PDB file of C-alpha atoms in Angstrom:
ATOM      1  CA  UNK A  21     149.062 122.393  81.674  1.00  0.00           C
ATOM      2  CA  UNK A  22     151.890 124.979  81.188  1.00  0.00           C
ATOM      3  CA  UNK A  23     148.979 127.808  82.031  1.00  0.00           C
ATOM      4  CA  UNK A  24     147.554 126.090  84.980  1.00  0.00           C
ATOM      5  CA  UNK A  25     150.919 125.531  86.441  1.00  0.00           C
ATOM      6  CA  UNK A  26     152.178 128.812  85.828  1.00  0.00           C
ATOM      7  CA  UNK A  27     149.129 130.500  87.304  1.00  0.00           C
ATOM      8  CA  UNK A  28     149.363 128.466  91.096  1.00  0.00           C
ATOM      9  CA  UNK A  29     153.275 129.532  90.804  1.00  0.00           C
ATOM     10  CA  UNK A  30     152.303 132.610  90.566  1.00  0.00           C
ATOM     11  CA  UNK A  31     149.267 132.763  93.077  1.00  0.00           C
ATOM     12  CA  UNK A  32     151.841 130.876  95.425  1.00  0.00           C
ATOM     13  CA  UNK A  33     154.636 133.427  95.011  1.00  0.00           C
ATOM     14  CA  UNK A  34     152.890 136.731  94.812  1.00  0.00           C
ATOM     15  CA  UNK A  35     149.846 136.035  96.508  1.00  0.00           C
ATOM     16  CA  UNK A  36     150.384 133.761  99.507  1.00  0.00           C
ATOM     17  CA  UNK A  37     149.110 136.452 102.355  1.00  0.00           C
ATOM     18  CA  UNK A  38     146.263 136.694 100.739  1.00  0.00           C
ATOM     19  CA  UNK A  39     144.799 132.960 100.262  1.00  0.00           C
ATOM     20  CA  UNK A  40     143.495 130.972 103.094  1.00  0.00           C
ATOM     21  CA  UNK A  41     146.495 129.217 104.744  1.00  0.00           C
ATOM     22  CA  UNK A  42     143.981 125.929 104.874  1.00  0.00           C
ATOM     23  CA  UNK A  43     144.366 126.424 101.163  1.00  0.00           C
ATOM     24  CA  UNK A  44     148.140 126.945 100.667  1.00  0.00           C
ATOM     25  CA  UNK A  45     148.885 122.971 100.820  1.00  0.00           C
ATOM     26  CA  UNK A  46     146.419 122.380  98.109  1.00  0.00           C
ATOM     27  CA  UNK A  47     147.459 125.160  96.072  1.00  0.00           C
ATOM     28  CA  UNK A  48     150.927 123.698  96.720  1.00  0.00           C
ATOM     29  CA  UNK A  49     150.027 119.903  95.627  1.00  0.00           C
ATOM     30  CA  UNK A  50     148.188 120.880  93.291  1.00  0.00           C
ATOM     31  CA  UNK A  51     151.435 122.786  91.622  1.00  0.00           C
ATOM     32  CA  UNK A  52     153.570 119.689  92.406  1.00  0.00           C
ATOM     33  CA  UNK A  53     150.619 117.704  90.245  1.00  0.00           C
ATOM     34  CA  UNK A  54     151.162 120.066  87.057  1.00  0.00           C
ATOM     35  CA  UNK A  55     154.763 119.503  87.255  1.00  0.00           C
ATOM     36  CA  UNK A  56     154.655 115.690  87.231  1.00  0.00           C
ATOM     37  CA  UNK A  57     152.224 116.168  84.213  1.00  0.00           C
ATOM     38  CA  UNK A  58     154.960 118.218  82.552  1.00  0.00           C
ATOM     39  CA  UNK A  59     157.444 116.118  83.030  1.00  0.00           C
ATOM     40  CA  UNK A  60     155.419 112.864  81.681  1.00  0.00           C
ATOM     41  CA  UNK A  61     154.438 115.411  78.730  1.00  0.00           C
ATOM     42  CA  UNK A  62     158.409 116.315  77.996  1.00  0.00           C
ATOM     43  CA  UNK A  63     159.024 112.212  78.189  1.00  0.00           C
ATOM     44  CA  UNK A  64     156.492 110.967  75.495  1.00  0.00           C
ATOM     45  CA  UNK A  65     158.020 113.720  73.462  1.00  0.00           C
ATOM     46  CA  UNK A  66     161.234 112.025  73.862  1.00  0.00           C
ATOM     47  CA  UNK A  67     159.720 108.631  73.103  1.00  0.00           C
ATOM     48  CA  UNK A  68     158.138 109.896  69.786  1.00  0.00           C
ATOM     49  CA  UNK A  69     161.475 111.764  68.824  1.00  0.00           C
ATOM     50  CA  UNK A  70     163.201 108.872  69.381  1.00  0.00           C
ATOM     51  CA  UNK A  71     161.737 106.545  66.722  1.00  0.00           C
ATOM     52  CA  UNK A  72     162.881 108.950  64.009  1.00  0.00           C
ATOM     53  CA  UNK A  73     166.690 109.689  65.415  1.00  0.00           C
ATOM     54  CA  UNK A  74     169.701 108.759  63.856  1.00  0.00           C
ATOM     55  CA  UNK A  75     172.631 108.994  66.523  1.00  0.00           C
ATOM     56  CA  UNK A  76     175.315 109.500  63.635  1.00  0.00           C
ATOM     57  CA  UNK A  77     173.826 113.202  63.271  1.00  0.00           C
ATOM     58  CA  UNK A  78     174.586 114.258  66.565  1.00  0.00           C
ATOM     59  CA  UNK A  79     177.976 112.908  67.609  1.00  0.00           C
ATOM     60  CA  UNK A  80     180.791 114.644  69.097  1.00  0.00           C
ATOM     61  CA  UNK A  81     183.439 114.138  71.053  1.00  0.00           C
ATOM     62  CA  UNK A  82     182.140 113.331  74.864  1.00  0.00           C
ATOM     63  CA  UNK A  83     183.831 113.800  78.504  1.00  0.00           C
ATOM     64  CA  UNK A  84     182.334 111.375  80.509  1.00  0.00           C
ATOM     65  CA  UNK A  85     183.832 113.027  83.367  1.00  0.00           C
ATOM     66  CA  UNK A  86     182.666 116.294  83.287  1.00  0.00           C
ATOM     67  CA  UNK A  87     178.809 115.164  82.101  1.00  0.00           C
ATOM     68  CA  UNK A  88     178.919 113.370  85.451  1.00  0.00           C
ATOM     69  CA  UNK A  89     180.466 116.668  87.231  1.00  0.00           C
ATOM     70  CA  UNK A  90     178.083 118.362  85.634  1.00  0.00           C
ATOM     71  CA  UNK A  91     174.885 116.331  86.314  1.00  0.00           C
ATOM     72  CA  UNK A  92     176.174 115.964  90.705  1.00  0.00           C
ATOM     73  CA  UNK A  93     176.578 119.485  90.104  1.00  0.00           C
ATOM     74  CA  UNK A  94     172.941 120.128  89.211  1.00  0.00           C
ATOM     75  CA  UNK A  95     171.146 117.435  91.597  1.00  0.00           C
ATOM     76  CA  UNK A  96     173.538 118.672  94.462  1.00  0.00           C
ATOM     77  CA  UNK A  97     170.413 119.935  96.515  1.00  0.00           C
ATOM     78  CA  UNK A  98     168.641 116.566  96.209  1.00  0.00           C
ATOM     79  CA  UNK A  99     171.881 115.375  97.639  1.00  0.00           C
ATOM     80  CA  UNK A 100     172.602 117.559 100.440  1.00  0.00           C
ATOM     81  CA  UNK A 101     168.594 117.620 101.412  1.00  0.00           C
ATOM     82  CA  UNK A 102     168.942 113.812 102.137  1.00  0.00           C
ATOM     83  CA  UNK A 103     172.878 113.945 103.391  1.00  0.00           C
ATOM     84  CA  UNK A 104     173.378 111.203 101.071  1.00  0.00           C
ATOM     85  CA  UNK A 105     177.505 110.828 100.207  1.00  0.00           C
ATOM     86  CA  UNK A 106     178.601 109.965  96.918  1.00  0.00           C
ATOM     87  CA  UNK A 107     181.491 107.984  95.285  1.00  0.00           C
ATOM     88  CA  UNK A 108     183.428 108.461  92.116  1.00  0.00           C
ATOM     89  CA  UNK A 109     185.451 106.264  90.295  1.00  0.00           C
ATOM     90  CA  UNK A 110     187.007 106.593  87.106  1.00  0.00           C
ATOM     91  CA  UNK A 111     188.786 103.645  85.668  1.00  0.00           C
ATOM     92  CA  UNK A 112     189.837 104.620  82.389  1.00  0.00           C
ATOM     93  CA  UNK A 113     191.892 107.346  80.708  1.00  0.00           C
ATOM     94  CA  UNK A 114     191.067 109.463  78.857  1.00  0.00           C
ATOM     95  CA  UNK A 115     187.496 109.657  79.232  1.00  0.00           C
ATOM     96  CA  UNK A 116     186.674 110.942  76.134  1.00  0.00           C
ATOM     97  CA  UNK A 117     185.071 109.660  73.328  1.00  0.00           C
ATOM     98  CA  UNK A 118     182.385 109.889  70.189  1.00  0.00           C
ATOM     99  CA  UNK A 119     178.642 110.025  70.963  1.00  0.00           C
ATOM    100  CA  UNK A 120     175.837 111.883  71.134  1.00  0.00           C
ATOM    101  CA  UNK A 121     176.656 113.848  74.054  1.00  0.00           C
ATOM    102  CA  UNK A 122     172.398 114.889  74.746  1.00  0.00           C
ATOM    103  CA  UNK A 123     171.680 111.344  74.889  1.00  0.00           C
ATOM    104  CA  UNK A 124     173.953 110.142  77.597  1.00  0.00           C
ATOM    105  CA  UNK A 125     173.296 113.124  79.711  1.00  0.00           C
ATOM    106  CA  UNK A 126     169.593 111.757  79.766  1.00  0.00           C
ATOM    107  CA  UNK A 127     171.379 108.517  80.281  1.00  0.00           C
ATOM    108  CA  UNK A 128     173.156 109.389  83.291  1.00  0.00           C
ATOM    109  CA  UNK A 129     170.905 112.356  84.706  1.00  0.00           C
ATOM    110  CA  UNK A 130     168.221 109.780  85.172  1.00  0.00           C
ATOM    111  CA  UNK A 131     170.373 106.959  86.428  1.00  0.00           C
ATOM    112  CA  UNK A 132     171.658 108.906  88.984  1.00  0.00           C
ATOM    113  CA  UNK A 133     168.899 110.918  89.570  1.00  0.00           C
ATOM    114  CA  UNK A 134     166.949 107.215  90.667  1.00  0.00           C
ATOM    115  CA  UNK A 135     169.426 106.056  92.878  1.00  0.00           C
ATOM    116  CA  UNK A 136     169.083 109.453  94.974  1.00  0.00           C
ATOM    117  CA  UNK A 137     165.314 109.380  94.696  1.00  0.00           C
ATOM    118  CA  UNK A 138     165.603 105.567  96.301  1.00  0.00           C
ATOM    119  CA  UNK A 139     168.036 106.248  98.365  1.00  0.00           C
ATOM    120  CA  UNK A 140     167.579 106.474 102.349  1.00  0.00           C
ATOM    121  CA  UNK A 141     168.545 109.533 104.239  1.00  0.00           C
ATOM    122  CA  UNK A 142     172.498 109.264 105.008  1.00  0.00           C
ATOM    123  CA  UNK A 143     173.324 106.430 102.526  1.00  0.00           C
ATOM    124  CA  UNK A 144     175.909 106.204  99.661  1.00  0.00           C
ATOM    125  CA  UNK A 145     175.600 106.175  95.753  1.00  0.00           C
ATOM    126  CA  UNK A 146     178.761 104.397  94.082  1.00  0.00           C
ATOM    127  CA  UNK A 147     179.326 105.839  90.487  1.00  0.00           C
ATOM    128  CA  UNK A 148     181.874 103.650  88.849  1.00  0.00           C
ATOM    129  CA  UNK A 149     183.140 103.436  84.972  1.00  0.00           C
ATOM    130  CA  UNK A 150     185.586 101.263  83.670  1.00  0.00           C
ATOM    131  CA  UNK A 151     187.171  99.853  79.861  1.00  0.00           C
ATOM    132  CA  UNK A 152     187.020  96.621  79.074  1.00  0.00           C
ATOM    133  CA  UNK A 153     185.382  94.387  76.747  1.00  0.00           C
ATOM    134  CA  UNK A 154     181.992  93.997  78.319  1.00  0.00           C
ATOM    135  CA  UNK A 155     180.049  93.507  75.181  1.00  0.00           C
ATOM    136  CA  UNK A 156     180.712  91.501  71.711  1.00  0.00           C
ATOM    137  CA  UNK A 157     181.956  93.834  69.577  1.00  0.00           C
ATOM    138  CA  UNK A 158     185.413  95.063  71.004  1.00  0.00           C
ATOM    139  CA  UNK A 159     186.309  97.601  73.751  1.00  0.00           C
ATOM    140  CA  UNK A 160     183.401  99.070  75.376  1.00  0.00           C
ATOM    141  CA  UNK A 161     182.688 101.689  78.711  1.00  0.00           C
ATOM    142  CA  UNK A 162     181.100  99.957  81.737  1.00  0.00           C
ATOM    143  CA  UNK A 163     179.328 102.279  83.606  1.00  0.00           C
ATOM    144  CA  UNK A 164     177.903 101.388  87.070  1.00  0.00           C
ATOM    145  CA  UNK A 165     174.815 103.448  89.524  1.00  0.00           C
ATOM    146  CA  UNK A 166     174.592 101.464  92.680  1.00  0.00           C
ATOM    147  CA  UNK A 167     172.881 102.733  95.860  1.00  0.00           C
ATOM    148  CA  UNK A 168     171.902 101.132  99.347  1.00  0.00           C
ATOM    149  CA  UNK A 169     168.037 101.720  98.795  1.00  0.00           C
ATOM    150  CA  UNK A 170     165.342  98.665  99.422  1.00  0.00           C
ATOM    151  CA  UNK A 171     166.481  97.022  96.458  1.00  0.00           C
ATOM    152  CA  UNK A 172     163.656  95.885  93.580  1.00  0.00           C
ATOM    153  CA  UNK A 173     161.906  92.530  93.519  1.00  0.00           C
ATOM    154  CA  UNK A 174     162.788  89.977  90.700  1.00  0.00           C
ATOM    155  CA  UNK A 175     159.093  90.833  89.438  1.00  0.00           C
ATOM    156  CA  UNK A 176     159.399  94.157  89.007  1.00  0.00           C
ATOM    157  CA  UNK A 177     162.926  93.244  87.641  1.00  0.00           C
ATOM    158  CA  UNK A 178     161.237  91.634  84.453  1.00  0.00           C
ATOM    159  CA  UNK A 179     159.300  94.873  83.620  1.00  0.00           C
ATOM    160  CA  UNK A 180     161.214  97.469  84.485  1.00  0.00           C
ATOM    161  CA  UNK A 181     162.127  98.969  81.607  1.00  0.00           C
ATOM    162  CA  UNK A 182     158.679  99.158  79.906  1.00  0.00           C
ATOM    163  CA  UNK A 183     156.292 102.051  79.695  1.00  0.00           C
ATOM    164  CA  UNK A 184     154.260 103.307  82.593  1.00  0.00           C
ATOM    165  CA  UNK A 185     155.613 101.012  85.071  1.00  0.00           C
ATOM    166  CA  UNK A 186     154.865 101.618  88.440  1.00  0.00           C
ATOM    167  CA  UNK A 187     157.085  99.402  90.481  1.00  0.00           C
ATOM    168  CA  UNK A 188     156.194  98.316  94.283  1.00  0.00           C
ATOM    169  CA  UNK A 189     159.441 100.366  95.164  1.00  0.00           C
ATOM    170  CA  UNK A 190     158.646 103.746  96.912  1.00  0.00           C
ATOM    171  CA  UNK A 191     160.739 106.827  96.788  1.00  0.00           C
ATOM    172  CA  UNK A 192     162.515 107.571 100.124  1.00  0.00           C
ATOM    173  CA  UNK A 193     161.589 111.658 100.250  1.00  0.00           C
ATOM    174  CA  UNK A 194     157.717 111.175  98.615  1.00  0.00           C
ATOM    175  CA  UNK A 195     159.579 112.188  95.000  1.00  0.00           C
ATOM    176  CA  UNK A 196     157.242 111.437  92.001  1.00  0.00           C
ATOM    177  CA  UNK A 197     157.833 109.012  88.841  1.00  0.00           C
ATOM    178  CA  UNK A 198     156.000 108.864  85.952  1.00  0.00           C
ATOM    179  CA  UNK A 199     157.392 105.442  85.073  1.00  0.00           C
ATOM    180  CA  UNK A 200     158.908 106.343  81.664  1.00  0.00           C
ATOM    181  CA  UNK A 201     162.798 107.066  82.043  1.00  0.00           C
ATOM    182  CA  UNK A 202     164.557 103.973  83.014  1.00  0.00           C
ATOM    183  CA  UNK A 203     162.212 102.985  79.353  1.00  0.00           C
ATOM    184  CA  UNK A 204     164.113 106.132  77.318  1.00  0.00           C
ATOM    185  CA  UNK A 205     167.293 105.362  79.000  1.00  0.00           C
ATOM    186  CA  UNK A 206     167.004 101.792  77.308  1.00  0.00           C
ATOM    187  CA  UNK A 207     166.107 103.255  73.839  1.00  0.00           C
ATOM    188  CA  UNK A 208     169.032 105.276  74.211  1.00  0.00           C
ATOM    189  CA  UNK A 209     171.432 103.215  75.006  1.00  0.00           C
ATOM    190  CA  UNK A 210     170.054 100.652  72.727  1.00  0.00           C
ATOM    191  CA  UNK A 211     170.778 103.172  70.026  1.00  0.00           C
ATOM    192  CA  UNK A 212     174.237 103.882  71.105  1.00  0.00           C
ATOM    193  CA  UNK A 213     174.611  99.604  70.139  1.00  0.00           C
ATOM    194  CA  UNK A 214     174.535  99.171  74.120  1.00  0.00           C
ATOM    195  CA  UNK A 215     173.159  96.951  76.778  1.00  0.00           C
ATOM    196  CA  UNK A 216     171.385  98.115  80.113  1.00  0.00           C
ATOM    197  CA  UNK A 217     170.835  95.485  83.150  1.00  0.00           C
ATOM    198  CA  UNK A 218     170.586  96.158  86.665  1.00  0.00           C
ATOM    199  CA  UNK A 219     171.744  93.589  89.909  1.00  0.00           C
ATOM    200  CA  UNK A 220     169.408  93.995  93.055  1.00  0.00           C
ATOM    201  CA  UNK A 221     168.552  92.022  95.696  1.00  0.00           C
ATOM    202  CA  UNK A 222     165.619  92.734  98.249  1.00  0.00           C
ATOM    203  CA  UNK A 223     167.731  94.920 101.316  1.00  0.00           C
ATOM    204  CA  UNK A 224     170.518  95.064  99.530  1.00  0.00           C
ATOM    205  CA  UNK A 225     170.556  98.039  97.366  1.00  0.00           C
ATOM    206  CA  UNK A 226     170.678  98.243  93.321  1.00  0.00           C
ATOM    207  CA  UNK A 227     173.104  98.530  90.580  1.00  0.00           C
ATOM    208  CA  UNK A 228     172.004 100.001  87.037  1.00  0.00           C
ATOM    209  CA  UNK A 229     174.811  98.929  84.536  1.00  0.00           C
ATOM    210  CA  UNK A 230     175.286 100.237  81.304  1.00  0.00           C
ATOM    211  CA  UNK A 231     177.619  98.959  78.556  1.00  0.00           C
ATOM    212  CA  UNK A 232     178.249 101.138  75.389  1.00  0.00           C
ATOM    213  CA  UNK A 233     181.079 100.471  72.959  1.00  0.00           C
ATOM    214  CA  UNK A 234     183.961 102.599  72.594  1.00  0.00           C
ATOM    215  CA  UNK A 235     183.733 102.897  68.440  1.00  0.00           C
ATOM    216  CA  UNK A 236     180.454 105.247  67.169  1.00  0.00           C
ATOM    217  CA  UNK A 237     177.094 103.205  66.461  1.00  0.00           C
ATOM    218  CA  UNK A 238     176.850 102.319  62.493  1.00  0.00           C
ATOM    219  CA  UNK A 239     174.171 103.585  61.173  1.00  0.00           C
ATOM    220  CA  UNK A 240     171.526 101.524  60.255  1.00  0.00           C
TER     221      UNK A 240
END
């Protein structure tokens, strides 16, 4: 896959005068095709890794803050290509804390990431965290992805978070989805002891909340 996709790049950059323009938009598909398939490739990785990890190797102190900063920073085009206007709240200080620091960047790159894929052109995103004691065992981190997209059925509510799930939902600028990260986002944050849910209504919009506690995981 990585040699077929690098070849059309290639043919695309250095040798578009020289194809058939009736060709270009297949040659240009076709590359769009080989990325999806390395993307779904680089996410069953992650699945298989993520039977074997232990989160207590990895931890170290994390800024919530500047992951998010960070993560608007690098999906800033997707923004600005669908003038969509974002929100930022921080309700808690400091916003540091132990955990794998990796893991909730996949966390929140993907979160975020969905609510801008299923987001119409000139809407909001609301990215909200908070401290309180939103799960059983003591003080834990709220945080909160909400967009004004088409909202997701209570059907595709229920299996959501399995593996290859195509949902009835359709992304807003034809973006793909290979149905596998809101799955690793809840085996991560299942290992960080956490809970994922999400609140959606049909025309209303979405909220993906996740709930980690404060204290490390214990390892198992």
């Amino acid at each position: 896959v990585i040699a077929v996709r690098t070849t059309l790049a290639v043919l695309l950059k250095g040798y578009s005068g020289q194809i058939d323009k009736k060709a270009l938009p297949l040659l240009d598909r076709a590359l769009g095709r080989a990325d999806q398939m390395l993307e779904m490739i680089s996410e069953l990785l992650q699945i298989t890794n993520l039977r074997n990890k232990e989160v207590e190797d990895n931890l170290t102190d994390v800024d919530l803050k500047e992951i998010i900063d960070a993560i608007i920073e690098e999906l800033e085009s997707s923004i600005q290509e669908k003038h969509i206007s974002y929100n930022i709240k921080f309700d808690m200080q400091p916003v540091t804390f132990l955990a794998d620091r990796e893991d909730f960047i996949k966390i929140y790159r993907n979160l975020i990431s969905n609510a801008i894929k299923y987001s119409p052109y000139e809407k909001n995103i609301y990215i909200s965290t908070e401290i309180g004691k939103f799960l059983k065992k003591g003080d834990s981190i709220r945080f909160t992805v909400r967009d004004e997209g088409p909202g997701i059925s209570e059907e595709d509510q229920k299996k959501m978070f399995g593996l290859f799930q195509k949902l009835s939902a359709i992304p807003t600028g034809g973006e793909s989805s290979s149905g596998l990260g809101l799955s690793i986002v809840k085996q991560l944050v299942e290992l960080h002891e956490g809970e994922i849910w999400v609140k959606s209504k049909l025309g209303e919009g979405t909220s993906f909340i996740v709930a980690l506690p404060v204290s490390s995981p214990e390892k198992a």
